[in-house]
């Protein structure tokens, strides 16, 4: 089965063509374009305009690179939520257009679950606890009693958003995460920042304020270092607790922030210390991408999911545990 997937929940428009062959995920093409605000954070309407501009070209490129004819594509998948309303609407419109024009079934995919499914498919892990750390989202997700459940999450902003906002105030251009990672390597001193774990949840907005405040008295290197150490330790703590609670022995990373080597090291060490296995897919599958949508659409379709065009309305606040999981 061959699927074309459209991702467009936030800043990234992605298109991918994925084939399921002998039960395995074979990515035939995976292209994307990221909206980068000239200044400030993501403006949802502008990001949506960006997606509308680039989708036609990306779709063409994905088909060309995959070397398939549109008639060979069996289904159209798209990210139905959660995400920014205007971006989701643009992506859904593109998907509906393709489905109607070419008379193909359409499947709306939950973005967070797609991160987990592509991680399983690419790394070969079976039943992991996912630490999904991205710009807008921060969640700890695992499969339990028939559903993907959220075991912990941010109570305010996503971890990537925290890093990007800090960067913006500190004069680092968007996305700031990679640059903060570089600067943090030269940090020497840990500056105390509010470590905010509340039960199984985390909170980043207080740390952001404190880090910006501390910049007045400490070097940017020390603050970037301290910001990473504090935020990543919090994530490790709640991820470990989810692993202990669910008795799972695999941990998987997802989301753009998961490309951070320091975060990878911290989670890997935590996993090793509890005798668990650590998995991280290559960067192109960590960040928002069309392949995860195309692949999850195949899993859903093959397990009996069907969606009429009238059922493809976007779900801005789509929760991971609302999805009925028929493929596991
Ligand atoms: P996503 O929302 O999953 O597409 O990922 C984008 C987010 O990942 C942005 O907030 C980036 O700042 C962040 N990011 C990307 N690379 C890194 C990195 N090496 N370290 C920390 N954050 C990163
Ligand atoms: Mg994402």
GROMACS .gro file of C-alpha atoms and ligand atoms in nm, residues 10-12 34 111 115 132-137 159-164 174-181 228 232 254-261 283 286-288, ligand 1:
model
   63
   10UNK     CA    1   0.252   2.452   1.277
   11UNK     CA    2   0.563   2.599   1.108
   12UNK     CA    3   0.647   2.304   0.883
   34UNK     CA    4   0.962   2.553   0.718
  111UNK     CA    5   0.000   1.449   1.493
  115UNK     CA    6   0.543   1.098   1.597
  132UNK     CA    7   0.771   1.401   2.257
  133UNK     CA    8   0.957   1.728   2.292
  134UNK     CA    9   0.882   1.981   2.021
  135UNK     CA   10   0.811   2.348   1.971
  136UNK     CA   11   0.445   2.354   2.066
  137UNK     CA   12   0.411   2.019   2.242
  159UNK     CA   13   0.994   2.303   2.566
  160UNK     CA   14   1.094   2.421   2.216
  161UNK     CA   15   0.878   2.728   2.257
  162UNK     CA   16   1.059   2.802   2.585
  163UNK     CA   17   1.398   2.778   2.410
  164UNK     CA   18   1.281   2.984   2.111
  174UNK     CA   19   1.443   3.137   1.528
  175UNK     CA   20   1.460   2.843   1.579
  176UNK     CA   21   1.688   2.904   1.876
  177UNK     CA   22   1.719   2.545   2.006
  178UNK     CA   23   2.019   2.441   1.793
  179UNK     CA   24   2.210   2.762   1.872
  180UNK     CA   25   2.136   2.733   2.245
  181UNK     CA   26   2.276   2.379   2.230
  228UNK     CA   27   1.917   2.295   2.920
  232UNK     CA   28   1.604   1.828   3.035
  254UNK     CA   29   1.037   1.247   1.917
  255UNK     CA   30   1.000   1.614   1.830
  256UNK     CA   31   1.255   1.870   1.710
  257UNK     CA   32   1.404   1.930   2.055
  258UNK     CA   33   1.494   1.561   2.068
  259UNK     CA   34   1.771   1.627   1.816
  260UNK     CA   35   1.957   1.794   2.106
  261UNK     CA   36   2.256   1.574   2.193
  283UNK     CA   37   1.647   1.405   1.255
  286UNK     CA   38   1.210   1.380   1.471
  287UNK     CA   39   1.095   1.713   1.335
  288UNK     CA   40   0.748   1.751   1.189
  329LIG     P1   41   0.918   2.066   1.595
  329LIG     O1   42   0.818   2.158   1.661
  329LIG     O2   43   0.910   1.926   1.646
  329LIG     O3   44   0.919   2.071   1.446
  329LIG     O4   45   1.064   2.116   1.640
  329LIG     C1   46   1.101   2.251   1.636
  329LIG     C2   47   1.158   2.291   1.771
  329LIG     O5   48   1.275   2.215   1.799
  329LIG     C3   49   1.198   2.437   1.777
  329LIG     O6   50   1.146   2.490   1.895
  329LIG     C4   51   1.351   2.432   1.782
  329LIG     O7   52   1.409   2.539   1.856
  329LIG     C5   53   1.375   2.300   1.851
  329LIG     N1   54   1.506   2.241   1.822
  329LIG     C6   55   1.555   2.202   1.703
  329LIG     N2   56   1.681   2.156   1.716
  329LIG     C7   57   1.713   2.165   1.848
  329LIG     C8   58   1.829   2.135   1.925
  329LIG     N3   59   1.939   2.085   1.870
  329LIG     N4   60   1.824   2.159   2.058
  329LIG     C9   61   1.712   2.209   2.115
  329LIG     N5   62   1.601   2.240   2.047
  329LIG    C10   63   1.601   2.220   1.916
   0.00000   0.00000   0.00000
